Amino acid sequence: MAGLAGTLLPAFGYLPALGRGGFSLEPWHRFAALPGIWTSVGRSLATGIATTLVSLGIAVALCAAWHGTAWFRHSQRLLAPLLSVPHAAAAFGISFLLAPSGWLMRWISPSLTGFARPPDWLTVHDPHGISLTVGLVVKEVPFLLIMMLAAMAQSDADRSRRVALSFGYGPMTGWLKGVFPRLYPQIRLPVLAVLAYGISVVDVAMILGPTNPHPLAVRLVRLFNDPDLSWRLPASAGAMVQGVLVGVGIVIWTGLERWVRAAGSRWVVSGRRHPEDRALRFAAGAVWVLATGLLIAGLAAMGLWAFADGWRFPEVWPDRLTWTTWERHADGLRAPLVNTLSLALGATGMAMLLAVGLLEAEARSERGSWTRFGGLLYLPLIVPQVAFLFGAQILLLSAAMDGRWLAVAWMHLVFVFPYVFLTLSGAYRAWDRRFESVGMCLGASRFGVFLRVKLPMLLRALTAAAAVGFSVSVGQYLPTLLIGGGRLPTITTEAVALAAGGDLRVIALHALVQMALPLMAFGLAVLIPGWQFRNRRALQAAS
C-alpha cells in the first residue's frame, strides 16, 4: 500500500526529491502526449485477455476431455517441471523455436520452404502480440491446471463425472455440466492473477512482445530508467494507468463470466447429452500436446544454442557442441548466480517461516481458516507490479535503502509468500491432529510434537512449497531491477538485458542457468523426503 501511495503522489506532480512540492496534472499531459501510447495500452489489454481466454480454454478442455483417464494422470507428472520453468526462460525458448532462423524453420527448410536464408518475417516481436500470447499461454496453462487439480480434489469431481456418465452424458459434456460450475469459483482468483499478469508483464514482453510501440509496462520501465529524472512523474501517471488497465480487464472478464453463466445455465438444463464427443476430446488433447511440445522443443533448441560452436541456417543441428561459451562467460556468471541464490534462499526462508507460523497459529487458535483472507494473499499477484514497485523504489530511495540486499529480498518475499502459502496450506490443514493428541498423551510437549512429529510428516509438502518459492524468486525481474537499482544483478535480469543482443549463445547460456536453478530445487524437493524416509514407507505416504 505504501508503494501505491508512493506512485500516486508523483503521478500528480508531488515529488520533493525532484523539487516538485505542488500538485498538478502536468505528468498526465506528458504521459498522454507520448507517441503511440494508446496503442501500447490497447496491446497490453488485448494480450492479457487473449492469454487468459486461451489458457483457461485449453486447461478446461483438457480436464473435461481426459479427467479420470490414465493418460490424464500421466500428463500431470509434467506439470511441476513445466511450472518450474521461469517465464523468461520459456519466452527465450519460444523465441529460439519460432524466430525466422529458429529451430522450427530449420526443420522445414529448404526442403519445404526453399529458404536458404532466414526469411524476413516477424514471427517474433510481431505487431499483433501473437508470439507474446503464445509465450504466455505455454506457461499459464500448467499453472491453471495445477490450480484446477487442487480445486477438483475438494469438489468431489470424480463422483460427479461418473454420475454424469451413468446418465448417458458424453465425457466432456458431463464434466462441463457437472463439475465446472462448482469448480470455477475456486479458481477464479488464479484466473484473475493470470489476467493481471498478462496485461502488465514486462520480461516476457521484452523478449517476445511488439516493439513499435512496446506494450505499456515495458514503456513505463524505460521511462523510469530514463537519465532525465523528470520522466519519473509521467511514468508514475502511466503506472496508475496500468493499474486502471488491469481493473478494466477484470471488468471485461466479469462481463464475460456473466455472459457465459447465462448461456451456460440454459445449456445445462437443456438436457442435451452429446454422447459422441470423441473428436473434441482428441482435439483438446492435441492442443495440450502442441502447447507442451512448443515449450519443450523451444527449451531443447535453447539448450543446443548454449553449447553450439557453429550453427548456420538452415542446418538442423549445430556443427559441434562445446563448452567454449561457458568457459568464456564463467567469470561473468559468478556474481549474478550468487545474488540469485542468496535472494532466492533468503526470500524463500522468510516465506516458509511466515507461512508455517501463520498456519500453526491458525491450527492452534481454532478460529477458522485463513481462507477468508485469500483475496489479500493474491493481492500482490493481481495488482500490477509497476503500479506499486515504482512507489516502493521512490520510498526506498528516500530511506537510502535502494540497492540493498535486504530491500530486494523483502520485495521478493511479497511475491514468493502467496505461492508458498497456497502450496503448503492444503497439506498443513489436512494433517491428522490425532497424531498430536497421541504424542501429548505420551508425555511430549506441544512444541515437541510440532518439531518431532508434525514437521517430519509434512516434509514432502514443506520441500514442495520451498521449491515453488525458490522458483518464483529466481524468476523475479522487475522487483530486482527497480529495487536493486542495477547493483544486484541476477541471472534473470542479465538474461533479459541480453534479449536485445545478437549473441544467441550467451542468451541461451543465461536462460539455461535460469531454468536449471528451479529444476534443481524441484529435484531436491523430491529427493530429500525420499531419502529421509527411505525405510519408512508409511511415513512417506503420510508426508
Coordinates of C-alpha atoms in Angstrom, one line a residue:
M1 CA 0.0 0.0 0.0
A2 CA 2.9 2.3 0.7
G3 CA 4.2 1.6 -2.8
L4 CA 0.9 2.5 -4.3
A5 CA 0.9 5.8 -2.4
G6 CA 4.5 6.4 -3.5
T7 CA 3.4 6.0 -7.1
L8 CA 0.2 8.0 -6.8
L9 CA 1.7 11.2 -5.4
P10 CA 4.4 11.7 -8.2
A11 CA 1.6 10.9 -10.7
F12 CA 0.1 14.3 -9.6
G13 CA 3.4 16.1 -9.6
Y14 CA 4.3 15.8 -5.9
L15 CA 7.9 14.6 -5.6
P16 CA 10.0 16.7 -3.2
A17 CA 13.2 14.8 -4.1
L18 CA 13.0 16.5 -7.6
G19 CA 12.0 19.8 -6.2
R20 CA 8.3 19.3 -7.0
G21 CA 6.3 20.2 -3.9
G22 CA 2.9 21.0 -5.5
F23 CA 0.2 19.1 -7.2
S24 CA -0.6 19.3 -10.9
L25 CA -1.8 17.4 -13.9
E26 CA 1.3 18.0 -16.0
P27 CA 2.5 14.4 -15.6
W28 CA -0.7 13.1 -17.1
H29 CA -0.5 15.5 -20.0
R30 CA 3.1 14.4 -20.7
F31 CA 2.1 10.8 -20.5
A32 CA -0.9 11.2 -22.8
A33 CA 1.3 13.0 -25.4
L34 CA 3.8 10.1 -25.7
P35 CA 3.8 8.8 -29.3
G36 CA 1.7 5.6 -29.7
I37 CA 0.9 5.4 -26.0
W38 CA -2.7 4.4 -26.5
T39 CA -1.6 1.7 -29.0
S40 CA 0.6 0.3 -26.2
V41 CA -2.4 0.4 -23.8
G42 CA -4.6 -1.4 -26.3
R43 CA -2.0 -4.1 -27.0
S44 CA -1.4 -4.7 -23.3
L45 CA -5.1 -5.2 -22.6
A46 CA -5.7 -7.4 -25.7
T47 CA -2.7 -9.6 -24.8
G48 CA -3.9 -10.1 -21.3
I49 CA -7.4 -11.0 -22.2
A50 CA -6.3 -13.3 -25.1
T51 CA -3.8 -15.1 -22.9
T52 CA -6.4 -15.7 -20.2
L53 CA -9.1 -16.9 -22.6
V54 CA -6.8 -19.3 -24.5
S55 CA -5.0 -20.6 -21.3
L56 CA -8.3 -21.2 -19.5
G57 CA -9.9 -22.7 -22.6
I58 CA -7.0 -25.2 -23.0
A59 CA -7.0 -26.1 -19.3
V60 CA -10.8 -26.6 -19.1
A61 CA -10.9 -28.6 -22.4
L62 CA -8.1 -30.9 -21.3
C63 CA -9.8 -31.6 -17.9
A64 CA -13.2 -32.0 -19.5
A65 CA -11.9 -34.4 -22.1
W66 CA -9.5 -36.6 -20.2
H67 CA -10.1 -36.2 -16.5
G68 CA -10.2 -39.7 -14.8
T69 CA -8.2 -41.4 -17.5
A70 CA -4.7 -42.9 -17.2
W71 CA -3.4 -40.5 -19.9
F72 CA -4.5 -37.6 -17.8
R73 CA -2.8 -39.0 -14.7
H74 CA 0.4 -39.4 -16.6
S75 CA 0.2 -35.9 -18.0
Q76 CA 0.0 -34.5 -14.5
R77 CA 3.6 -35.6 -14.0
L78 CA 4.7 -32.9 -16.5
L79 CA 3.0 -30.1 -14.6
A80 CA 5.6 -29.5 -11.9
P81 CA 8.6 -29.4 -14.3
L82 CA 6.7 -27.2 -16.7
L83 CA 5.7 -24.9 -13.9
S84 CA 9.2 -24.6 -12.6
V85 CA 10.5 -23.1 -15.9
P86 CA 10.7 -19.3 -15.3
H87 CA 8.6 -17.1 -17.7
A88 CA 11.7 -15.5 -19.2
A89 CA 13.4 -18.9 -19.9
A90 CA 10.2 -20.1 -21.5
A91 CA 10.0 -17.0 -23.6
F92 CA 13.6 -17.4 -24.8
G93 CA 12.8 -21.0 -25.7
I94 CA 9.7 -19.9 -27.8
S95 CA 11.9 -17.3 -29.4
F96 CA 14.6 -19.8 -30.3
L97 CA 11.9 -22.0 -31.8
L98 CA 9.7 -19.6 -33.7
A99 CA 12.2 -17.0 -34.9
P100 CA 12.7 -16.8 -38.7
S101 CA 16.1 -18.5 -38.1
G102 CA 14.6 -20.7 -35.3
W103 CA 14.6 -24.4 -35.0
L104 CA 11.1 -24.9 -36.4
M105 CA 12.1 -23.1 -39.7
R106 CA 15.3 -25.1 -39.9
W107 CA 13.4 -28.4 -39.8
I108 CA 11.3 -27.5 -42.8
S109 CA 14.0 -25.5 -44.8
P110 CA 14.9 -25.7 -47.5
S111 CA 13.1 -28.9 -48.4
L112 CA 9.5 -27.4 -47.8
T113 CA 10.1 -23.7 -47.9
G114 CA 13.0 -23.3 -50.3
F115 CA 14.7 -20.8 -47.9
A116 CA 18.5 -20.9 -47.9
R117 CA 18.5 -17.8 -45.6
P118 CA 16.1 -16.8 -42.8
P119 CA 13.0 -15.2 -44.3
D120 CA 12.2 -11.5 -43.4
W121 CA 9.2 -12.4 -41.3
L122 CA 8.1 -11.0 -37.9
T123 CA 7.4 -14.4 -36.3
V124 CA 8.8 -12.9 -33.0
H125 CA 8.0 -9.3 -31.9
D126 CA 5.1 -9.3 -34.3
P127 CA 2.9 -6.2 -34.1
H128 CA -0.2 -8.1 -33.0
G129 CA 1.4 -9.7 -30.0
I130 CA 0.7 -13.3 -31.2
S131 CA 4.2 -14.6 -30.2
L132 CA 3.9 -12.8 -26.8
T133 CA 0.5 -14.5 -26.3
V134 CA 1.9 -17.9 -27.2
G135 CA 4.8 -17.4 -24.8
L136 CA 2.5 -16.6 -22.0
V137 CA -0.1 -19.4 -22.8
V138 CA 2.5 -22.2 -22.7
K139 CA 3.4 -21.1 -19.1
E140 CA -0.1 -20.2 -17.8
V141 CA -1.8 -23.5 -18.9
P142 CA 0.3 -25.6 -16.4
F143 CA -0.4 -23.1 -13.6
L144 CA -4.2 -23.2 -14.2
L145 CA -4.1 -27.0 -14.5
I146 CA -2.5 -27.3 -11.1
M147 CA -5.0 -24.9 -9.6
M148 CA -7.8 -26.9 -11.1
L149 CA -6.5 -30.2 -9.9
A150 CA -6.3 -28.8 -6.4
A151 CA -9.8 -27.5 -6.7
M152 CA -11.2 -30.8 -8.1
A153 CA -9.9 -32.6 -5.1
Q154 CA -12.2 -30.5 -3.0
S155 CA -15.2 -30.7 -5.4
D156 CA -15.8 -34.4 -5.5
A157 CA -15.2 -34.2 -9.2
D158 CA -14.6 -37.9 -9.8
R159 CA -18.0 -38.9 -8.4
S160 CA -19.8 -36.1 -10.3
R161 CA -18.2 -37.2 -13.5
R162 CA -19.2 -40.8 -13.0
V163 CA -22.8 -39.9 -12.2
A164 CA -23.0 -37.8 -15.3
L165 CA -21.6 -40.7 -17.4
S166 CA -24.2 -43.0 -15.9
F167 CA -27.0 -40.7 -17.1
G168 CA -25.7 -41.0 -20.7
Y169 CA -23.7 -37.7 -20.9
G170 CA -20.6 -37.6 -23.0
P171 CA -17.4 -37.3 -21.0
M172 CA -16.8 -33.6 -21.9
T173 CA -20.5 -32.6 -21.6
G174 CA -20.8 -34.4 -18.3
W175 CA -17.7 -32.7 -16.9
L176 CA -18.7 -29.3 -18.1
K177 CA -22.2 -29.6 -16.7
G178 CA -21.5 -31.5 -13.5
V179 CA -18.0 -30.3 -12.4
F180 CA -17.1 -27.0 -14.0
P181 CA -19.9 -24.8 -12.4
R182 CA -18.7 -25.8 -8.9
L183 CA -15.0 -25.7 -9.9
Y184 CA -14.8 -22.2 -11.4
P185 CA -15.5 -20.2 -8.3
Q186 CA -12.5 -21.9 -6.6
I187 CA -10.1 -21.0 -9.4
R188 CA -11.4 -17.5 -10.1
L189 CA -8.7 -15.7 -8.3
P190 CA -5.9 -17.6 -10.0
V191 CA -7.6 -16.8 -13.3
L192 CA -7.6 -13.1 -12.4
A193 CA -4.0 -13.4 -11.5
V194 CA -3.2 -14.7 -14.9
L195 CA -5.2 -11.8 -16.5
A196 CA -3.4 -9.2 -14.4
Y197 CA 0.0 -10.8 -15.2
G198 CA -0.8 -10.9 -19.0
I199 CA -1.7 -7.2 -19.0
S200 CA 1.3 -6.0 -17.1
V201 CA 4.1 -8.4 -17.9
V202 CA 7.5 -6.9 -18.6
D203 CA 10.2 -9.5 -19.0
V204 CA 8.3 -11.8 -21.5
A205 CA 7.1 -8.7 -23.4
M206 CA 10.7 -7.5 -23.8
I207 CA 11.7 -10.9 -25.2
L208 CA 8.6 -11.7 -27.4
G209 CA 6.4 -8.6 -27.5
P210 CA 5.8 -5.9 -30.1
T211 CA 8.5 -3.3 -30.4
N212 CA 6.9 -0.4 -32.3
P213 CA 5.5 0.5 -29.9
H214 CA 6.2 -1.7 -26.9
P215 CA 3.4 -2.8 -24.5
L216 CA 2.6 -0.3 -21.8
A217 CA 4.6 -1.9 -18.9
V218 CA 7.8 -2.1 -21.0
R219 CA 7.5 1.6 -21.9
L220 CA 6.9 2.5 -18.3
V221 CA 10.1 0.7 -17.1
R222 CA 12.1 2.5 -19.8
L223 CA 10.6 5.9 -18.7
F224 CA 11.6 5.1 -15.1
N225 CA 15.1 4.2 -16.1
D226 CA 15.5 7.4 -18.3
P227 CA 18.5 9.5 -17.3
D228 CA 16.2 12.5 -17.3
L229 CA 14.6 12.2 -13.8
S230 CA 11.7 14.4 -14.7
W231 CA 10.3 11.5 -16.7
R232 CA 9.5 9.7 -13.4
L233 CA 6.5 11.9 -13.0
P234 CA 4.7 10.9 -16.3
A235 CA 5.9 7.3 -15.7
S236 CA 4.1 7.4 -12.3
A237 CA 1.0 8.6 -14.1
G238 CA 1.4 5.7 -16.6
A239 CA 1.8 3.3 -13.7
M240 CA -1.6 4.4 -12.4
V241 CA -3.0 3.9 -15.9
Q242 CA -1.5 0.4 -15.8
G243 CA -3.4 -0.3 -12.6
V244 CA -6.6 1.1 -14.1
L245 CA -6.0 -1.1 -17.2
V246 CA -5.9 -4.2 -15.0
G247 CA -9.2 -3.0 -13.4
V248 CA -10.7 -2.6 -16.9
G249 CA -9.5 -6.1 -17.8
I250 CA -11.2 -7.5 -14.7
V251 CA -14.4 -5.7 -15.5
I252 CA -14.4 -7.0 -19.1
W253 CA -13.7 -10.5 -17.7
T254 CA -16.5 -10.2 -15.2
G255 CA -18.8 -9.3 -18.1
L256 CA -17.7 -12.4 -20.0
E257 CA -18.3 -14.5 -16.9
R258 CA -21.9 -13.3 -16.7
W259 CA -22.5 -13.9 -20.3
V260 CA -21.0 -17.4 -20.1
R261 CA -23.0 -18.1 -16.9
A262 CA -26.3 -17.1 -18.6
A263 CA -25.6 -19.1 -21.7
G264 CA -24.2 -22.0 -19.8
S265 CA -27.2 -22.2 -17.5
R266 CA -29.6 -22.6 -20.4
W267 CA -27.3 -25.2 -21.9
V268 CA -27.0 -27.2 -18.6
V269 CA -30.8 -27.5 -18.2
S270 CA -31.4 -28.2 -21.9
G271 CA -30.9 -32.0 -21.3
R272 CA -28.5 -32.3 -24.3
R273 CA -26.0 -35.1 -23.6
H274 CA -23.7 -35.0 -26.6
P275 CA -22.5 -38.6 -26.1
E276 CA -20.3 -38.6 -29.2
D277 CA -17.6 -36.2 -28.4
R278 CA -14.5 -38.3 -29.3
A279 CA -13.4 -35.8 -32.0
L280 CA -13.5 -32.9 -29.5
R281 CA -11.7 -35.0 -26.9
F282 CA -8.8 -35.8 -29.2
A283 CA -8.7 -32.1 -30.4
A284 CA -8.4 -31.0 -26.7
G285 CA -5.6 -33.5 -26.2
A286 CA -3.8 -32.4 -29.4
V287 CA -3.9 -28.7 -28.3
W288 CA -2.4 -29.7 -24.9
V289 CA 0.3 -31.8 -26.6
L290 CA 1.0 -28.9 -29.0
A291 CA 1.4 -26.3 -26.2
T292 CA 3.6 -28.6 -24.2
G293 CA 5.6 -29.6 -27.3
L294 CA 6.2 -26.0 -28.2
L295 CA 7.7 -25.3 -24.8
I296 CA 9.8 -28.5 -24.6
A297 CA 11.1 -28.0 -28.2
G298 CA 11.9 -24.4 -27.5
L299 CA 13.9 -25.3 -24.4
A300 CA 15.7 -28.0 -26.3
A301 CA 16.7 -25.5 -29.0
M302 CA 17.9 -23.1 -26.3
G303 CA 20.0 -25.9 -24.8
L304 CA 21.6 -26.6 -28.1
W305 CA 22.4 -23.0 -28.6
A306 CA 24.1 -22.8 -25.2
F307 CA 26.6 -25.5 -26.4
A308 CA 26.7 -24.7 -30.1
D309 CA 30.1 -23.8 -31.6
G310 CA 28.7 -23.0 -35.1
W311 CA 25.2 -23.3 -36.3
R312 CA 24.4 -21.8 -39.7
F313 CA 21.0 -21.6 -41.2
P314 CA 19.3 -23.9 -42.4
E315 CA 21.3 -26.6 -40.6
V316 CA 19.1 -28.5 -38.2
W317 CA 21.9 -29.4 -35.8
P318 CA 25.0 -27.4 -34.7
D319 CA 28.3 -28.2 -36.3
R320 CA 29.5 -29.4 -32.9
L321 CA 28.8 -28.9 -29.2
T322 CA 31.5 -27.4 -27.0
W323 CA 32.0 -25.7 -23.6
T324 CA 33.6 -22.7 -25.2
T325 CA 30.7 -20.2 -24.4
W326 CA 30.5 -21.5 -20.8
E327 CA 34.3 -21.1 -20.3
R328 CA 34.3 -17.6 -21.8
H329 CA 31.5 -16.3 -19.6
A330 CA 32.1 -18.3 -16.4
D331 CA 33.5 -15.3 -14.5
G332 CA 30.6 -13.1 -15.6
L333 CA 28.1 -15.6 -14.3
R334 CA 29.5 -15.8 -10.8
A335 CA 28.1 -12.6 -9.3
P336 CA 24.6 -12.9 -10.8
L337 CA 24.5 -16.5 -9.7
V338 CA 25.5 -15.7 -6.1
N339 CA 22.9 -12.9 -6.0
T340 CA 20.2 -15.1 -7.4
L341 CA 20.9 -17.9 -4.9
S342 CA 21.2 -15.6 -1.9
L343 CA 18.0 -13.7 -2.7
A344 CA 16.0 -16.9 -3.5
L345 CA 17.2 -18.7 -0.4
G346 CA 16.6 -15.6 1.8
A347 CA 13.1 -14.8 0.5
T348 CA 12.1 -18.5 0.5
G349 CA 13.3 -19.0 4.0
M350 CA 11.4 -16.0 5.3
A351 CA 8.3 -17.1 3.4
M352 CA 8.5 -20.6 4.8
L353 CA 8.8 -19.3 8.4
L354 CA 5.9 -16.9 7.9
A355 CA 3.6 -19.5 6.2
V356 CA 4.3 -22.2 8.8
G357 CA 3.9 -19.7 11.6
L358 CA 0.5 -18.5 10.3
L359 CA -0.8 -22.0 9.6
E360 CA 0.3 -23.2 13.0
A361 CA -1.3 -20.2 14.7
E362 CA -4.5 -21.0 12.7
A363 CA -4.4 -24.6 13.8
R364 CA -4.0 -23.7 17.4
S365 CA -6.4 -20.8 17.5
E366 CA -9.3 -22.8 16.1
R367 CA -11.0 -19.6 14.9
G368 CA -11.4 -20.8 11.4
S369 CA -9.5 -20.9 8.2
W370 CA -7.3 -18.1 6.7
T371 CA -9.2 -18.9 3.5
R372 CA -11.3 -15.7 4.0
F373 CA -8.1 -13.8 3.5
G374 CA -7.5 -15.5 0.1
G375 CA -8.1 -12.2 -1.7
L376 CA -5.4 -10.5 0.3
L377 CA -3.0 -13.3 -0.4
Y378 CA -3.5 -12.9 -4.1
L379 CA -3.3 -9.0 -3.9
P380 CA 0.4 -8.8 -4.9
L381 CA -0.4 -11.1 -7.9
I382 CA -3.4 -9.1 -9.1
V383 CA -2.1 -5.6 -8.6
P384 CA 0.3 -4.8 -11.4
Q385 CA 3.9 -4.8 -10.3
V386 CA 4.6 -1.5 -12.0
A387 CA 1.8 0.2 -10.0
F388 CA 3.5 -0.2 -6.6
L389 CA 7.1 -1.1 -7.3
F390 CA 7.8 2.4 -8.7
G391 CA 6.4 3.9 -5.5
A392 CA 8.3 1.4 -3.4
Q393 CA 11.5 2.4 -5.2
I394 CA 11.0 6.1 -4.5
L395 CA 10.3 5.3 -0.8
L396 CA 13.4 3.2 -0.5
L397 CA 15.4 5.9 -2.3
S398 CA 14.2 8.4 0.3
A399 CA 15.3 6.0 3.1
A400 CA 18.6 5.3 1.4
M401 CA 17.7 1.6 1.3
D402 CA 17.6 1.1 -2.5
G403 CA 20.1 -1.4 -3.9
R404 CA 20.4 -3.1 -0.5
W405 CA 20.1 -6.9 -0.4
L406 CA 17.6 -6.8 2.4
A407 CA 15.3 -4.5 0.4
V408 CA 15.4 -6.7 -2.7
A409 CA 14.9 -9.9 -0.7
W410 CA 11.9 -8.2 1.1
M411 CA 10.3 -7.3 -2.2
H412 CA 10.9 -10.9 -3.5
L413 CA 9.1 -12.0 -0.3
V414 CA 6.0 -10.1 -1.4
F415 CA 5.6 -12.3 -4.4
V416 CA 7.1 -15.5 -3.0
F417 CA 4.9 -15.7 0.1
P418 CA 1.5 -16.2 -1.7
Y419 CA 2.8 -19.1 -3.7
V420 CA 4.4 -20.7 -0.6
F421 CA 1.3 -20.3 1.5
L422 CA -1.0 -21.7 -1.1
T423 CA 1.2 -24.7 -1.9
L424 CA 1.6 -25.6 1.8
S425 CA -1.8 -24.7 3.2
G426 CA -3.7 -27.7 1.8
A427 CA -1.4 -30.4 3.3
Y428 CA -0.9 -28.5 6.5
R429 CA -4.7 -28.1 7.2
A430 CA -5.3 -31.8 6.2
W431 CA -2.7 -33.1 8.8
D432 CA -4.4 -35.5 11.2
R433 CA -4.4 -33.8 14.6
R434 CA -4.9 -37.2 16.3
F435 CA -1.1 -37.6 16.0
E436 CA -0.7 -34.5 18.2
S437 CA -3.0 -36.0 20.8
V438 CA -1.2 -39.3 20.8
G439 CA 2.2 -37.5 21.2
M440 CA 1.0 -35.4 24.1
C441 CA -0.5 -38.4 25.8
L442 CA 3.0 -40.0 25.6
G443 CA 4.4 -37.0 27.5
A444 CA 5.7 -34.8 24.8
S445 CA 5.1 -31.1 24.9
R446 CA 3.1 -29.4 22.1
F447 CA 6.2 -27.8 20.7
G448 CA 8.0 -31.2 20.8
V449 CA 5.2 -32.8 18.9
F450 CA 5.3 -30.0 16.3
L451 CA 9.1 -30.3 15.9
R452 CA 9.4 -34.1 16.0
V453 CA 6.2 -35.4 14.6
K454 CA 4.3 -32.7 12.6
L455 CA 7.1 -31.2 10.6
P456 CA 8.7 -34.6 9.6
M457 CA 5.3 -35.9 8.5
L458 CA 4.8 -32.7 6.4
L459 CA 8.3 -32.8 5.0
R460 CA 7.2 -33.5 1.4
A461 CA 4.8 -30.6 1.4
L462 CA 7.4 -28.3 3.0
T463 CA 10.0 -29.1 0.4
A464 CA 7.5 -28.7 -2.4
A465 CA 6.5 -25.3 -1.1
A466 CA 10.1 -24.3 -0.7
A467 CA 10.8 -25.3 -4.3
V468 CA 7.9 -23.3 -5.5
G469 CA 9.0 -20.2 -3.6
F470 CA 12.6 -20.6 -4.8
S471 CA 11.4 -20.9 -8.4
V472 CA 9.2 -17.7 -8.0
S473 CA 12.1 -15.8 -6.6
V474 CA 14.5 -16.8 -9.3
G475 CA 12.1 -15.6 -12.0
Q476 CA 11.6 -12.1 -10.4
Y477 CA 12.7 -9.5 -12.9
L478 CA 11.0 -6.1 -12.2
P479 CA 11.4 -6.2 -8.4
T480 CA 15.1 -7.0 -8.7
L481 CA 15.7 -4.4 -11.4
L482 CA 13.8 -1.5 -9.7
I483 CA 14.6 -2.1 -6.1
G484 CA 18.1 -3.3 -6.7
G485 CA 18.8 -0.3 -8.9
G486 CA 21.2 -2.4 -11.1
R487 CA 23.5 -3.1 -8.2
L488 CA 22.3 -6.6 -7.5
P489 CA 22.3 -8.3 -11.0
T490 CA 20.7 -11.7 -11.1
I491 CA 20.6 -14.4 -13.7
T492 CA 17.1 -13.2 -14.7
T493 CA 18.0 -9.5 -15.1
E494 CA 21.1 -10.4 -17.0
A495 CA 19.2 -12.8 -19.3
V496 CA 16.5 -10.2 -20.1
A497 CA 19.1 -7.5 -20.6
L498 CA 20.8 -9.7 -23.2
A499 CA 17.5 -10.2 -25.1
A500 CA 18.2 -7.2 -27.4
G501 CA 21.7 -8.5 -28.2
G502 CA 22.7 -10.7 -31.1
D503 CA 24.8 -13.4 -29.4
L504 CA 22.3 -16.3 -29.2
R505 CA 24.9 -18.5 -27.4
V506 CA 25.2 -16.1 -24.4
I507 CA 21.4 -15.6 -24.2
A508 CA 20.9 -19.3 -24.2
L509 CA 23.6 -19.8 -21.6
H510 CA 21.9 -17.4 -19.2
A511 CA 18.4 -18.7 -19.9
L512 CA 19.6 -22.3 -19.4
V513 CA 21.1 -21.4 -16.0
Q514 CA 18.0 -19.6 -15.0
M515 CA 15.9 -22.7 -15.9
A516 CA 18.3 -25.1 -14.2
L517 CA 18.0 -23.5 -10.8
P518 CA 14.3 -24.1 -10.2
L519 CA 14.6 -27.6 -11.7
M520 CA 17.3 -28.4 -9.2
A521 CA 15.1 -27.1 -6.4
F522 CA 12.2 -29.3 -7.5
G523 CA 14.6 -32.3 -7.8
L524 CA 15.7 -31.7 -4.2
A525 CA 12.0 -31.4 -3.2
V526 CA 11.5 -35.0 -4.4
L527 CA 14.9 -36.5 -3.3
I528 CA 15.0 -35.2 0.2
P529 CA 11.8 -36.7 1.5
G530 CA 12.6 -39.9 -0.4
W531 CA 16.0 -40.2 1.2
Q532 CA 14.9 -39.1 4.7
F533 CA 12.1 -41.7 4.8
R534 CA 13.6 -44.4 2.6
N535 CA 13.0 -47.1 5.2
R536 CA 9.6 -45.7 6.3
R537 CA 7.0 -46.3 3.6
A538 CA 4.0 -45.4 5.7
L539 CA 5.6 -42.1 6.7
Q540 CA 6.4 -41.4 3.1
A541 CA 2.8 -41.8 2.2
A542 CA 1.7 -39.6 5.1
S543 CA 4.1 -36.8 4.2

